[in-house]
Short mmCIF file of C-alpha atoms and ligand atoms in Angstrom, two decimals:
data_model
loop_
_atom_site.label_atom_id
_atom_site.label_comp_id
_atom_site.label_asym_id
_atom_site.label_seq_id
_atom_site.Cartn_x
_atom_site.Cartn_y
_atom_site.Cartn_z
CA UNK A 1 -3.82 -33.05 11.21
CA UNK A 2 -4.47 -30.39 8.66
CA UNK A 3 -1.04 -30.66 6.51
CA UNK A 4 0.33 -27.69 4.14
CA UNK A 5 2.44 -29.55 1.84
CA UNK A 6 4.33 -26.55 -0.71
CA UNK A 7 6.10 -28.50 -3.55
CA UNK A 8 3.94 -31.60 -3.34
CA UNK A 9 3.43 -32.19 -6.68
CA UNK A 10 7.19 -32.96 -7.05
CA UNK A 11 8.98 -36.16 -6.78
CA UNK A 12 9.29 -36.52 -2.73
CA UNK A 13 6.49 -34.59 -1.94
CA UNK A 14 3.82 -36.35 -3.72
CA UNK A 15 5.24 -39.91 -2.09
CA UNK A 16 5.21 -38.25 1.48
CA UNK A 17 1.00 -37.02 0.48
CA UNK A 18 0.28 -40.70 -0.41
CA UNK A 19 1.48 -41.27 3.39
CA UNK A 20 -0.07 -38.35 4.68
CA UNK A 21 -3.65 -39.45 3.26
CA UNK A 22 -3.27 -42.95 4.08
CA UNK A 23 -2.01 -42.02 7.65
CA UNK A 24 -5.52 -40.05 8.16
CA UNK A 25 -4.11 -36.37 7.49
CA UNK A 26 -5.81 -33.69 5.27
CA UNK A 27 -3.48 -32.57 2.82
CA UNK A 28 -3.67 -28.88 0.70
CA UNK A 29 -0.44 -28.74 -1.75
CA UNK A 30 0.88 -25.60 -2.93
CA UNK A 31 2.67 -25.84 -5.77
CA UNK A 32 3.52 -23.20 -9.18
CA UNK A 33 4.13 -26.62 -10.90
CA UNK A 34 7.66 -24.84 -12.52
CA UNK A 35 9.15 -28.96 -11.86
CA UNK A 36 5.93 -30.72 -11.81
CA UNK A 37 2.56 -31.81 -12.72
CA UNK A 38 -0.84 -31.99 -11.23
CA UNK A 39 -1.17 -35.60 -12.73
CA UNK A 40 1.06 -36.89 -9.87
CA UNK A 41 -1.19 -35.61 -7.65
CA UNK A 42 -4.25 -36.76 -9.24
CA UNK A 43 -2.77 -40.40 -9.17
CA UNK A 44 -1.81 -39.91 -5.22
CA UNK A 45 -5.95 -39.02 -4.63
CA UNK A 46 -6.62 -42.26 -6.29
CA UNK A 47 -3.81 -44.49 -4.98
CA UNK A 48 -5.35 -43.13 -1.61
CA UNK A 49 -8.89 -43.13 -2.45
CA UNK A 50 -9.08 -39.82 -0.75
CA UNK A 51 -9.48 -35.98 -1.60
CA UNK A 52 -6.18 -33.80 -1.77
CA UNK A 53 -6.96 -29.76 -2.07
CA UNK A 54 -4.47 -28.38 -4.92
CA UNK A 55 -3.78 -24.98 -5.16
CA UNK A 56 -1.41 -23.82 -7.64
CA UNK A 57 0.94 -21.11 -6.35
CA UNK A 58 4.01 -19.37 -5.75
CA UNK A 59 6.23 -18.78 -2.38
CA UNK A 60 7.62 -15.85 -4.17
CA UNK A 61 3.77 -14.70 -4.16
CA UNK A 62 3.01 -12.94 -0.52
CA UNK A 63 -0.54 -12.69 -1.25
CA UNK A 64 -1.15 -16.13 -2.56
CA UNK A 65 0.11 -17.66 0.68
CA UNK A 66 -1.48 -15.44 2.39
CA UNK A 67 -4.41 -16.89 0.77
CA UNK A 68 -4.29 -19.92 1.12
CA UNK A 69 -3.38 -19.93 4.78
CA UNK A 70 -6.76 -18.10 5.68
CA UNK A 71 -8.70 -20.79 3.55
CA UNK A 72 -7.41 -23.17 6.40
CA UNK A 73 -6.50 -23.41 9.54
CA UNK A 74 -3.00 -25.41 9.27
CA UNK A 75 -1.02 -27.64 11.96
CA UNK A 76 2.08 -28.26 10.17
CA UNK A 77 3.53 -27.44 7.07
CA UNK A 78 6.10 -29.15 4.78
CA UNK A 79 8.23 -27.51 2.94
CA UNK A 80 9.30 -29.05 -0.38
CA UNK A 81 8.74 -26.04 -2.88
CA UNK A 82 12.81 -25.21 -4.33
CA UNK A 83 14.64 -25.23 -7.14
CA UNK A 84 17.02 -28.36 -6.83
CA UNK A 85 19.71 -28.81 -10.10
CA UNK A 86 22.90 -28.39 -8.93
CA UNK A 87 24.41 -27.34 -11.85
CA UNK A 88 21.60 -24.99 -12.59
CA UNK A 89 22.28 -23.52 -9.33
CA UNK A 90 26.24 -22.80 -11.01
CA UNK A 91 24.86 -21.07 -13.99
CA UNK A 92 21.62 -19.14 -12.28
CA UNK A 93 23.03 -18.49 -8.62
CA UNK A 94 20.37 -15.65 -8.05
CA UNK A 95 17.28 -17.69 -9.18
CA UNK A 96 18.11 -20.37 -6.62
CA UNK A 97 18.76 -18.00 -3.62
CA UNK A 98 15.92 -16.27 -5.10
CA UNK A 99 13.52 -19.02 -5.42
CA UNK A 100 14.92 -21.07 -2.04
CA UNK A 101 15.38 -18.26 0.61
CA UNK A 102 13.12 -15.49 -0.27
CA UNK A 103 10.84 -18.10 -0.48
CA UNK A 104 10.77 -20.05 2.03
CA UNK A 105 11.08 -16.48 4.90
CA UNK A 106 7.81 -15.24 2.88
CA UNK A 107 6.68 -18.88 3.60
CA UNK A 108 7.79 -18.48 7.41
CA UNK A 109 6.58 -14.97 7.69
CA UNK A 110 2.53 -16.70 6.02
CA UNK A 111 2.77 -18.91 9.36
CA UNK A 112 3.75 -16.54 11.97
CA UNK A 113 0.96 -14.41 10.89
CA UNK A 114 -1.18 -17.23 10.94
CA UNK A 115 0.06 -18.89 13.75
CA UNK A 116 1.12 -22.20 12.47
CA UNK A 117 4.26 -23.38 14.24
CA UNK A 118 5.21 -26.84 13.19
CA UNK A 119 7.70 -26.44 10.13
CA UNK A 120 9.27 -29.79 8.51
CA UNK A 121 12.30 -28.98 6.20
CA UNK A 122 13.61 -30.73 3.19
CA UNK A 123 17.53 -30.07 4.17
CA UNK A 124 20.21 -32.20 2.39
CA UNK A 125 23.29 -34.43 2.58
CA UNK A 126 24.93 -32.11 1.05
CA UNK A 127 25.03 -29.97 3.90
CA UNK A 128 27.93 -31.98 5.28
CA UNK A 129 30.58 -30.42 2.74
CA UNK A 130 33.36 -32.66 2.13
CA UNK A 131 33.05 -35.17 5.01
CA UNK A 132 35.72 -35.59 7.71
CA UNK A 133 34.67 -39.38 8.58
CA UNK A 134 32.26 -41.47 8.01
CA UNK A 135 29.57 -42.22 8.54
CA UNK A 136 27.81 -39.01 9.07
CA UNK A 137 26.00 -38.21 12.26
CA UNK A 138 24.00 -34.90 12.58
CA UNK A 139 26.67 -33.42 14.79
CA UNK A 140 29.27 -33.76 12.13
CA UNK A 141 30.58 -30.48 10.71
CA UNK A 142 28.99 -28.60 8.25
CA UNK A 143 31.22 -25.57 6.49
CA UNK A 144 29.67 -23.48 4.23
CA UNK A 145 32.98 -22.76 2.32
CA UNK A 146 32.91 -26.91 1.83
CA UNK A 147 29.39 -26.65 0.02
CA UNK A 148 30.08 -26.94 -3.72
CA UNK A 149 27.52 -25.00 -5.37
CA UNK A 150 24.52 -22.12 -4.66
CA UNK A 151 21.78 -25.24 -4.21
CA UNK A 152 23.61 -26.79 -1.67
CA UNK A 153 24.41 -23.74 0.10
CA UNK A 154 20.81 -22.15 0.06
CA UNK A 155 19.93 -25.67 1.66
CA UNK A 156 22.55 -24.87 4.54
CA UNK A 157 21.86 -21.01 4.81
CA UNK A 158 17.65 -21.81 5.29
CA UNK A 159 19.29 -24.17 8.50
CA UNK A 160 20.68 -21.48 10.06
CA UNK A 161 17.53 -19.15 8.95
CA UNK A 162 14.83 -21.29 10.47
CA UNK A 163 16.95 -21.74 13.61
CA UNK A 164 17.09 -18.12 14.68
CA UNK A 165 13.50 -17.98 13.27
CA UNK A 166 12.44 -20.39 15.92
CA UNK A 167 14.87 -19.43 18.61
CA UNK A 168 13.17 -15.86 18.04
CA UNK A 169 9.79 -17.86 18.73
CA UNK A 170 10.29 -20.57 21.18
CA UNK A 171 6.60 -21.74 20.86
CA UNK A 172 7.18 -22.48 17.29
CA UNK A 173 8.98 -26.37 15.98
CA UNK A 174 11.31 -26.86 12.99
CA UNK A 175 12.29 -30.93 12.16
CA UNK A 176 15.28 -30.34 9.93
CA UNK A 177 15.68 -33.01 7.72
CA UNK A 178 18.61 -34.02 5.80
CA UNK A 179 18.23 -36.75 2.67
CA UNK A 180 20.49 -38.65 1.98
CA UNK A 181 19.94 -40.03 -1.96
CA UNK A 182 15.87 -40.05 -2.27
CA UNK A 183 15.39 -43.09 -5.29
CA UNK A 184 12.49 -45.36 -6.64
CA UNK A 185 9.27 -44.87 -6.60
CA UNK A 186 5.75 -46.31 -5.08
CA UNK A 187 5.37 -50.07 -5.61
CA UNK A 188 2.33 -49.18 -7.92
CA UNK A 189 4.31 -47.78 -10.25
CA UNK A 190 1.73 -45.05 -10.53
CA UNK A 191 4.04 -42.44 -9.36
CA UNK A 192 7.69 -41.71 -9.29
CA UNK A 193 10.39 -39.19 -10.66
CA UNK A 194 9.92 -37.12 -13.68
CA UNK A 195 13.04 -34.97 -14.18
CA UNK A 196 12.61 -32.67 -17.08
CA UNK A 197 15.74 -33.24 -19.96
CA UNK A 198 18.74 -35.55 -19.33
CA UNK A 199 18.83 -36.77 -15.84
CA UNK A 200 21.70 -35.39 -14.02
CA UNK A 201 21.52 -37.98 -11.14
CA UNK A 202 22.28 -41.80 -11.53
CA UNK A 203 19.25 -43.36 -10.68
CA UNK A 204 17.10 -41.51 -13.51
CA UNK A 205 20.00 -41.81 -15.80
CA UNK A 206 20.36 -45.26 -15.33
CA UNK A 207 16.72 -45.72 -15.64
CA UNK A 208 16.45 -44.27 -18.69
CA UNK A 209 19.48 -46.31 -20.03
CA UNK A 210 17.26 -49.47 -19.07
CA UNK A 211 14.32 -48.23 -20.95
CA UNK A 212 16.32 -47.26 -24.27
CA UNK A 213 16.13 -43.35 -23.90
CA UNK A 214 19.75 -43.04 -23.32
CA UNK A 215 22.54 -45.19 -24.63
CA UNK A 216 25.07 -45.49 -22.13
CA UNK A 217 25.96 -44.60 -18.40
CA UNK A 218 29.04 -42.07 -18.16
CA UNK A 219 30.17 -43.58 -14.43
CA UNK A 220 31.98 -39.97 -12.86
CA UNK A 221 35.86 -41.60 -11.95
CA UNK A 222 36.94 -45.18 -10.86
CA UNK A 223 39.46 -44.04 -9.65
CA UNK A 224 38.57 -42.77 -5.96
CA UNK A 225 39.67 -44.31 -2.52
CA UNK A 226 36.52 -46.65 -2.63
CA UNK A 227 36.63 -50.40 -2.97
CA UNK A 228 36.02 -50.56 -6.80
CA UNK A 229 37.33 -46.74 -7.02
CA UNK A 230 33.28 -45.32 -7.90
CA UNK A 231 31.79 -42.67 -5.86
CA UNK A 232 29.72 -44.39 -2.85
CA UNK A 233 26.22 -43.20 -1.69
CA UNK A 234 23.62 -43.44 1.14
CA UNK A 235 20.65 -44.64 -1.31
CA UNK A 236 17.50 -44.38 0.47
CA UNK A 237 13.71 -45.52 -0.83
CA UNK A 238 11.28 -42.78 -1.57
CA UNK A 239 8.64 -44.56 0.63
CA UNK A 240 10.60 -44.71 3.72
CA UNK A 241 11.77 -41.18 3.20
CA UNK A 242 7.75 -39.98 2.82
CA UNK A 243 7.34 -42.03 6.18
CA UNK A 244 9.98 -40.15 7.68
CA UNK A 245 7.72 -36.87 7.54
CA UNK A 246 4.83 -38.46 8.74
CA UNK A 247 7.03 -39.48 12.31
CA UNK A 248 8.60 -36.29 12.26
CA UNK A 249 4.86 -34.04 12.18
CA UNK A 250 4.19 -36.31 15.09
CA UNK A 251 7.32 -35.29 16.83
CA UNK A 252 6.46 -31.56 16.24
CA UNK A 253 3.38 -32.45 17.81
CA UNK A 254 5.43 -32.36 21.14
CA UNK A 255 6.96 -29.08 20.77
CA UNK A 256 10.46 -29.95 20.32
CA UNK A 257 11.66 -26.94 19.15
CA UNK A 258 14.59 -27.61 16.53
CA UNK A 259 15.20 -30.99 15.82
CA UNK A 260 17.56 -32.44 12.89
CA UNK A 261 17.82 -35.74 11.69
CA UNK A 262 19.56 -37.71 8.98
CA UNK A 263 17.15 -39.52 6.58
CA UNK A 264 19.54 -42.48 4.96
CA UNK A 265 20.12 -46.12 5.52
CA UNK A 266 23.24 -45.90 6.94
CA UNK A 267 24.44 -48.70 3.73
CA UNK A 268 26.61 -47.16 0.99
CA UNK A 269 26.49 -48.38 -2.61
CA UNK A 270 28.60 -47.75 -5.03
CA UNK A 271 27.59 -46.45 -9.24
CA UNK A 272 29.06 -50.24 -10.23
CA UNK A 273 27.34 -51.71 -7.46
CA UNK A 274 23.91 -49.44 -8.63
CA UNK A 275 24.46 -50.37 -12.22
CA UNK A 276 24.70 -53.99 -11.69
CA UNK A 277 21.57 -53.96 -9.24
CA UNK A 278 19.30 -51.72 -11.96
CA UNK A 279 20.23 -54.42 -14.41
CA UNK A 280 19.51 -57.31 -11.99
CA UNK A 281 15.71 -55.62 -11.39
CA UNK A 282 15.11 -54.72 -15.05
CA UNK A 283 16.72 -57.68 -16.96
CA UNK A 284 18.42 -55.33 -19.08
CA UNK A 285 22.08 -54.73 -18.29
CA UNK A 286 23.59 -51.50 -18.38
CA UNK A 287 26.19 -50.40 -20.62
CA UNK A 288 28.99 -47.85 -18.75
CA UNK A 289 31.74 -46.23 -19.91
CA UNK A 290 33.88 -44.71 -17.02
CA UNK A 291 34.67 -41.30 -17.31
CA UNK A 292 36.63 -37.97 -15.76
CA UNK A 293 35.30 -37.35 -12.17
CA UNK A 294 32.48 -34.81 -12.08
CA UNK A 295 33.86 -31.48 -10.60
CA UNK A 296 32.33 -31.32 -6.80
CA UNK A 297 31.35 -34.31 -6.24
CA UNK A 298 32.73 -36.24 -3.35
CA UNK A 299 33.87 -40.23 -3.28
CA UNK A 300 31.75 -41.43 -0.59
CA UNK A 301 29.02 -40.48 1.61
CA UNK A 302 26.35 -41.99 4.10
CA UNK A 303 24.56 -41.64 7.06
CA UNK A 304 24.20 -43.03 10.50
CA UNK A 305 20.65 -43.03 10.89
CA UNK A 306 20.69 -43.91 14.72
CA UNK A 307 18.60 -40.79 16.01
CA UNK A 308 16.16 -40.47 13.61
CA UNK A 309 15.26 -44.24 15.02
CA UNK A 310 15.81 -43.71 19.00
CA UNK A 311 13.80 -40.33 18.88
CA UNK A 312 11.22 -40.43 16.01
CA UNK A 313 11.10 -44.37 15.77
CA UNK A 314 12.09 -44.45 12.22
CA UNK A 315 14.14 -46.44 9.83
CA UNK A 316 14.59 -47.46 5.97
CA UNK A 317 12.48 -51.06 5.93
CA UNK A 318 13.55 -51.36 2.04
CA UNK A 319 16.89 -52.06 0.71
CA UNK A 320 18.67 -51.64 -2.36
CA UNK A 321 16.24 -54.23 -4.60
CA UNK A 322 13.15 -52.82 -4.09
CA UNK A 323 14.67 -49.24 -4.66
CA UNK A 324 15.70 -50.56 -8.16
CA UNK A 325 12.53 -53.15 -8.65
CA UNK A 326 10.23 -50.03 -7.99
CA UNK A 327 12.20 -47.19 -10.15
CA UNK A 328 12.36 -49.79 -13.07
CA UNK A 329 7.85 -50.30 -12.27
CA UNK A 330 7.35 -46.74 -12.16
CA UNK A 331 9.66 -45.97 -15.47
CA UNK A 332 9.33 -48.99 -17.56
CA UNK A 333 5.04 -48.00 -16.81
CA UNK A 334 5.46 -44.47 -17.82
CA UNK A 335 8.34 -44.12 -19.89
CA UNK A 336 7.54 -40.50 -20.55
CA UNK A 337 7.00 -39.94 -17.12
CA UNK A 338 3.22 -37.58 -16.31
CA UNK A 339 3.09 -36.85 -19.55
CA UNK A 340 2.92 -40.13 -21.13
P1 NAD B 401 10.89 -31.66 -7.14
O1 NAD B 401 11.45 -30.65 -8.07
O2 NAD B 401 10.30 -32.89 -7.72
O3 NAD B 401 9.81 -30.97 -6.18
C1 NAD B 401 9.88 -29.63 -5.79
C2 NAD B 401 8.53 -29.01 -6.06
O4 NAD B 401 8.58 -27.64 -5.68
C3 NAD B 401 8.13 -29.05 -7.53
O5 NAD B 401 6.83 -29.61 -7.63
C4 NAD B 401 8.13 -27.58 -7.97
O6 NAD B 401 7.15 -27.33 -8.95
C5 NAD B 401 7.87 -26.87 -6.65
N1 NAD B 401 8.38 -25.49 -6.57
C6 NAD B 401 9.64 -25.05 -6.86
N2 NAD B 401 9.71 -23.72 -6.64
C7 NAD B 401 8.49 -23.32 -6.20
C8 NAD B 401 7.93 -22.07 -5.83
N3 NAD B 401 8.63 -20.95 -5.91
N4 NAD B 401 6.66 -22.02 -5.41
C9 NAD B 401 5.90 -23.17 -5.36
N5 NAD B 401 6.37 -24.37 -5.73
C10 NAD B 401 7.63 -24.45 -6.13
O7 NAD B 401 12.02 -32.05 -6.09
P2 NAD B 401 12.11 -33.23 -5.05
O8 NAD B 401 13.17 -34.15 -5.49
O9 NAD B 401 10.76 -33.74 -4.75
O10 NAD B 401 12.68 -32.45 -3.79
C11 NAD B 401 11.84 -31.95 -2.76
C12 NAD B 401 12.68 -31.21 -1.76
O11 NAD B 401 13.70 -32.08 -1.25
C13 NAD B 401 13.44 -30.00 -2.33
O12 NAD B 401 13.46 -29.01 -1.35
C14 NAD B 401 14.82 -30.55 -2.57
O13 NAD B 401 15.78 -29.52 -2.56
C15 NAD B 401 14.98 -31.49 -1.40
N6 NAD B 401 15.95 -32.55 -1.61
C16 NAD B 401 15.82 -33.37 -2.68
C17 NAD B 401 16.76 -34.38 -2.90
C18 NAD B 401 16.63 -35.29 -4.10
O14 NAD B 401 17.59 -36.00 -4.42
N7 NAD B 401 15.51 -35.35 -4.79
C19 NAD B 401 17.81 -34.56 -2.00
C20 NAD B 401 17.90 -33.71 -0.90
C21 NAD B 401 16.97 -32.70 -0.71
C1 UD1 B 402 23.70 -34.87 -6.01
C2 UD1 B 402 24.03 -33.43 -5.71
C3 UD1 B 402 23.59 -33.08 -4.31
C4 UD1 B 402 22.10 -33.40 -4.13
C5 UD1 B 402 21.88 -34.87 -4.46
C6 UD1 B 402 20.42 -35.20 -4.39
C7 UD1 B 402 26.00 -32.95 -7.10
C8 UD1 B 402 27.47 -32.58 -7.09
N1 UD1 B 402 25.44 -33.19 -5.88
O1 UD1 B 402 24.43 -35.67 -5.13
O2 UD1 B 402 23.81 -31.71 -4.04
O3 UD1 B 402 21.70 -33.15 -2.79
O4 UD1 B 402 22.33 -35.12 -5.79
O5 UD1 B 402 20.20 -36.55 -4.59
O6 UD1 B 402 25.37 -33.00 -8.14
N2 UD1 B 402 27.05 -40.55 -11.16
C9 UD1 B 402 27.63 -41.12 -12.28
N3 UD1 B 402 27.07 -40.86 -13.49
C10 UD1 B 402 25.94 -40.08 -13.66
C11 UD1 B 402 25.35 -39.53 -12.49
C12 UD1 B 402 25.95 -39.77 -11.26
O7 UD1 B 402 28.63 -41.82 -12.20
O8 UD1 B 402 25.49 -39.88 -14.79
C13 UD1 B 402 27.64 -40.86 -9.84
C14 UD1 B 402 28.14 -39.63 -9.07
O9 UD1 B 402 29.47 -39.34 -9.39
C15 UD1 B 402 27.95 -40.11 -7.62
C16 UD1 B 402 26.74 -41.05 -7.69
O10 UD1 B 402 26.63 -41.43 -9.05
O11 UD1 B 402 29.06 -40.87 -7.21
C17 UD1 B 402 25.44 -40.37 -7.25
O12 UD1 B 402 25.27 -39.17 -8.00
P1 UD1 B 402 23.95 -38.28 -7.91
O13 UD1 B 402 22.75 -39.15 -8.09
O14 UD1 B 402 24.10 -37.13 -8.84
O15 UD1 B 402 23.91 -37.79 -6.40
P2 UD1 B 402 25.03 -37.02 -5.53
O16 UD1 B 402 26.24 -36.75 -6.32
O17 UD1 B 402 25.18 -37.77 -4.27
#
């Protein structure tokens, strides 16, 4: 298939390229780079041994997309290009919705014209709000008023917007997929995540706490209804998420309409459990220092991944060591991350 990947310079999208070339896809990334570099994608081309067409560019830019898709004739697109900090999102609301929605209609509006209908979306856990029970199916509510923050929310508005986009066009298929918490990196250590400034999420903090950049973990509470009181989490393997969209183009492929599926392990870890794990794969233990919760964040969440497995044939194959045995490869190799 001729892929459109938009954001696949980032951190998931250049893992799910690797998989695209190596499963026998073409692959064009669109990218404006504003969270990224084109190193990553250099290093996927060689990993793969293949050719990946780059094109920097905007989906706030009409005529670039426009460009690009009559350059080629797309199958599928997916759809990584957002902004993604969730406390960014607090401070600059109107960039996110911005960036996300405006985006990704002028990105829907590039395919209808040029009649590409297979859409793969990067949704979000955090769709789910504060969860009722655990663990979370894809039926389980999701309440817009229980989003914490403008990211979040922009991830749960585009649901609703490529719904009535394909329920306006029946021909057209949308695989809505919701991550749980995407860590590590490819087992060549070649590429991985490169967040720009202090990491706000606890596998690049703690990372960077094993390679000397940072001198302490602050764990957010011990004090919630968990079994060692730290906030729990669905930690899933960026390799088996990247695999994910490969099975989900091929679902497309069958004209499915809307689909949605959860992207986890269906295993919840808690930050003591993480901490002692990253220090277990990088011989260097972790200090912590527990502190106040973090406002919006919730004590425990994780999927069950049963229906991405019955109807795309997926599931996580790596667990919780190679997630920390391949995030301490890929930072301990490139402490500086692309720029090193
Ligand atoms: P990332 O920041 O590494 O990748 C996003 C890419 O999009 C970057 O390369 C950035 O340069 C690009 N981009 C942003 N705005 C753009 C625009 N206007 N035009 C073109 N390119 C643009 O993030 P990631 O972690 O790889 O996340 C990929 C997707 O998955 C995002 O949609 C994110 O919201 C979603 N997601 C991520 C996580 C996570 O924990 N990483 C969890 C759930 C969902
Ligand atoms: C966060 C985002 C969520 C986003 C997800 C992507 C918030 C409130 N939510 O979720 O919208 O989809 O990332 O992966 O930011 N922790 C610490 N110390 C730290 C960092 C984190 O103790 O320095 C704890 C958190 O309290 C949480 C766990 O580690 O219990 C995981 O945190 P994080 O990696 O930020 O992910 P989420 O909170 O699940």
């Amino acid at each position: 298939m001729n892929v459109l990947v938009t954001g696949g310079a980032g951190y998931i999208g250049s893992h799910t390229c690797l998989e695209l070339l190596n499963t026998g896809h073409s692959v064009t990334v669109f990218d404006n780079l504003s969270n990224s570099s084109e190193e990553s994608l250099r290093r996927v081309a060689d990993l793969a041994q293949k050719e990946i067409v780059f094109v920097k560019g905007d989906i706030l830019d009409n005529e670039a997309l426009e460009q690009v898709f009559a350059q080629t004739q797309f199958d599928s697109v997916i759809h990584f290009a957002s902004l993604k900090a969730v406390g960014e999102s607090v401070s600059k609301p109107l960039e996110y919705y911005h960036n996300n929605l405006t985006g990704t209609v002028n990105l829907c509006y590039a395919m209808q014209n040029a009649g590409v209908k297979n859409l793969v979306f990067s949704s979000s856990a955090t769709v789910y709000g504060l969860p009722k029970s655990l663990p979370l199916t894809e039926a389980s509510p999701t309440m817009i008023h229980e989003v914490t923050n403008p990211y979040g929310r922009t991830k749960l508005m585009l649901e609703f917007v490529l719904r009535d986009w394909q329920t306006a066009n029946p021909n057209f298929n949308v695989a809505l997929l919701r991550y749980f918490n995407p860590v590590g990196a490819h087992e060549s250590g070649q590429i991985g995540e490169d967040p720009n400034g202090i990491p706000n999420n606890l596998l690049p903090y703690v990372s960077q706490v094993a390679v000397g950049k940072l001198d302490q973990l602050g764990v957010f509470g011990g004090d919630y209804e968990t079994p060692d009181g730290t906030g729990v989490r669905d930690y899933i393997h960026v390799v088996d998420l990247a695999a994910g969209h490969v099975l989900a183009l091929n679902k497309l492929a069958t004209n499915c309409g809307v689909v949605t599926y959860n992207l986890g392990t269906g295993n919840g870890y808690s930050v003591l459990e993480i901490v002692k794990a990253f220090g277990e794969a990088s011989g260097k233990p972790i200090p912590y220092k527990v502190v106040d919760r973090r406002p919006g964040d919730i004590a425990a969440c994780y999927a069950d991944p049963a229906l991405a497995k019955s109807e795309l044939g997926w599931e996580a194959k790596r667990g919780l060591k190679e997630m920390c045995v391949d995030g301490w490869r890929w930072q301990s190799q490139n402490p500086n991350g692309f720029n090193a």
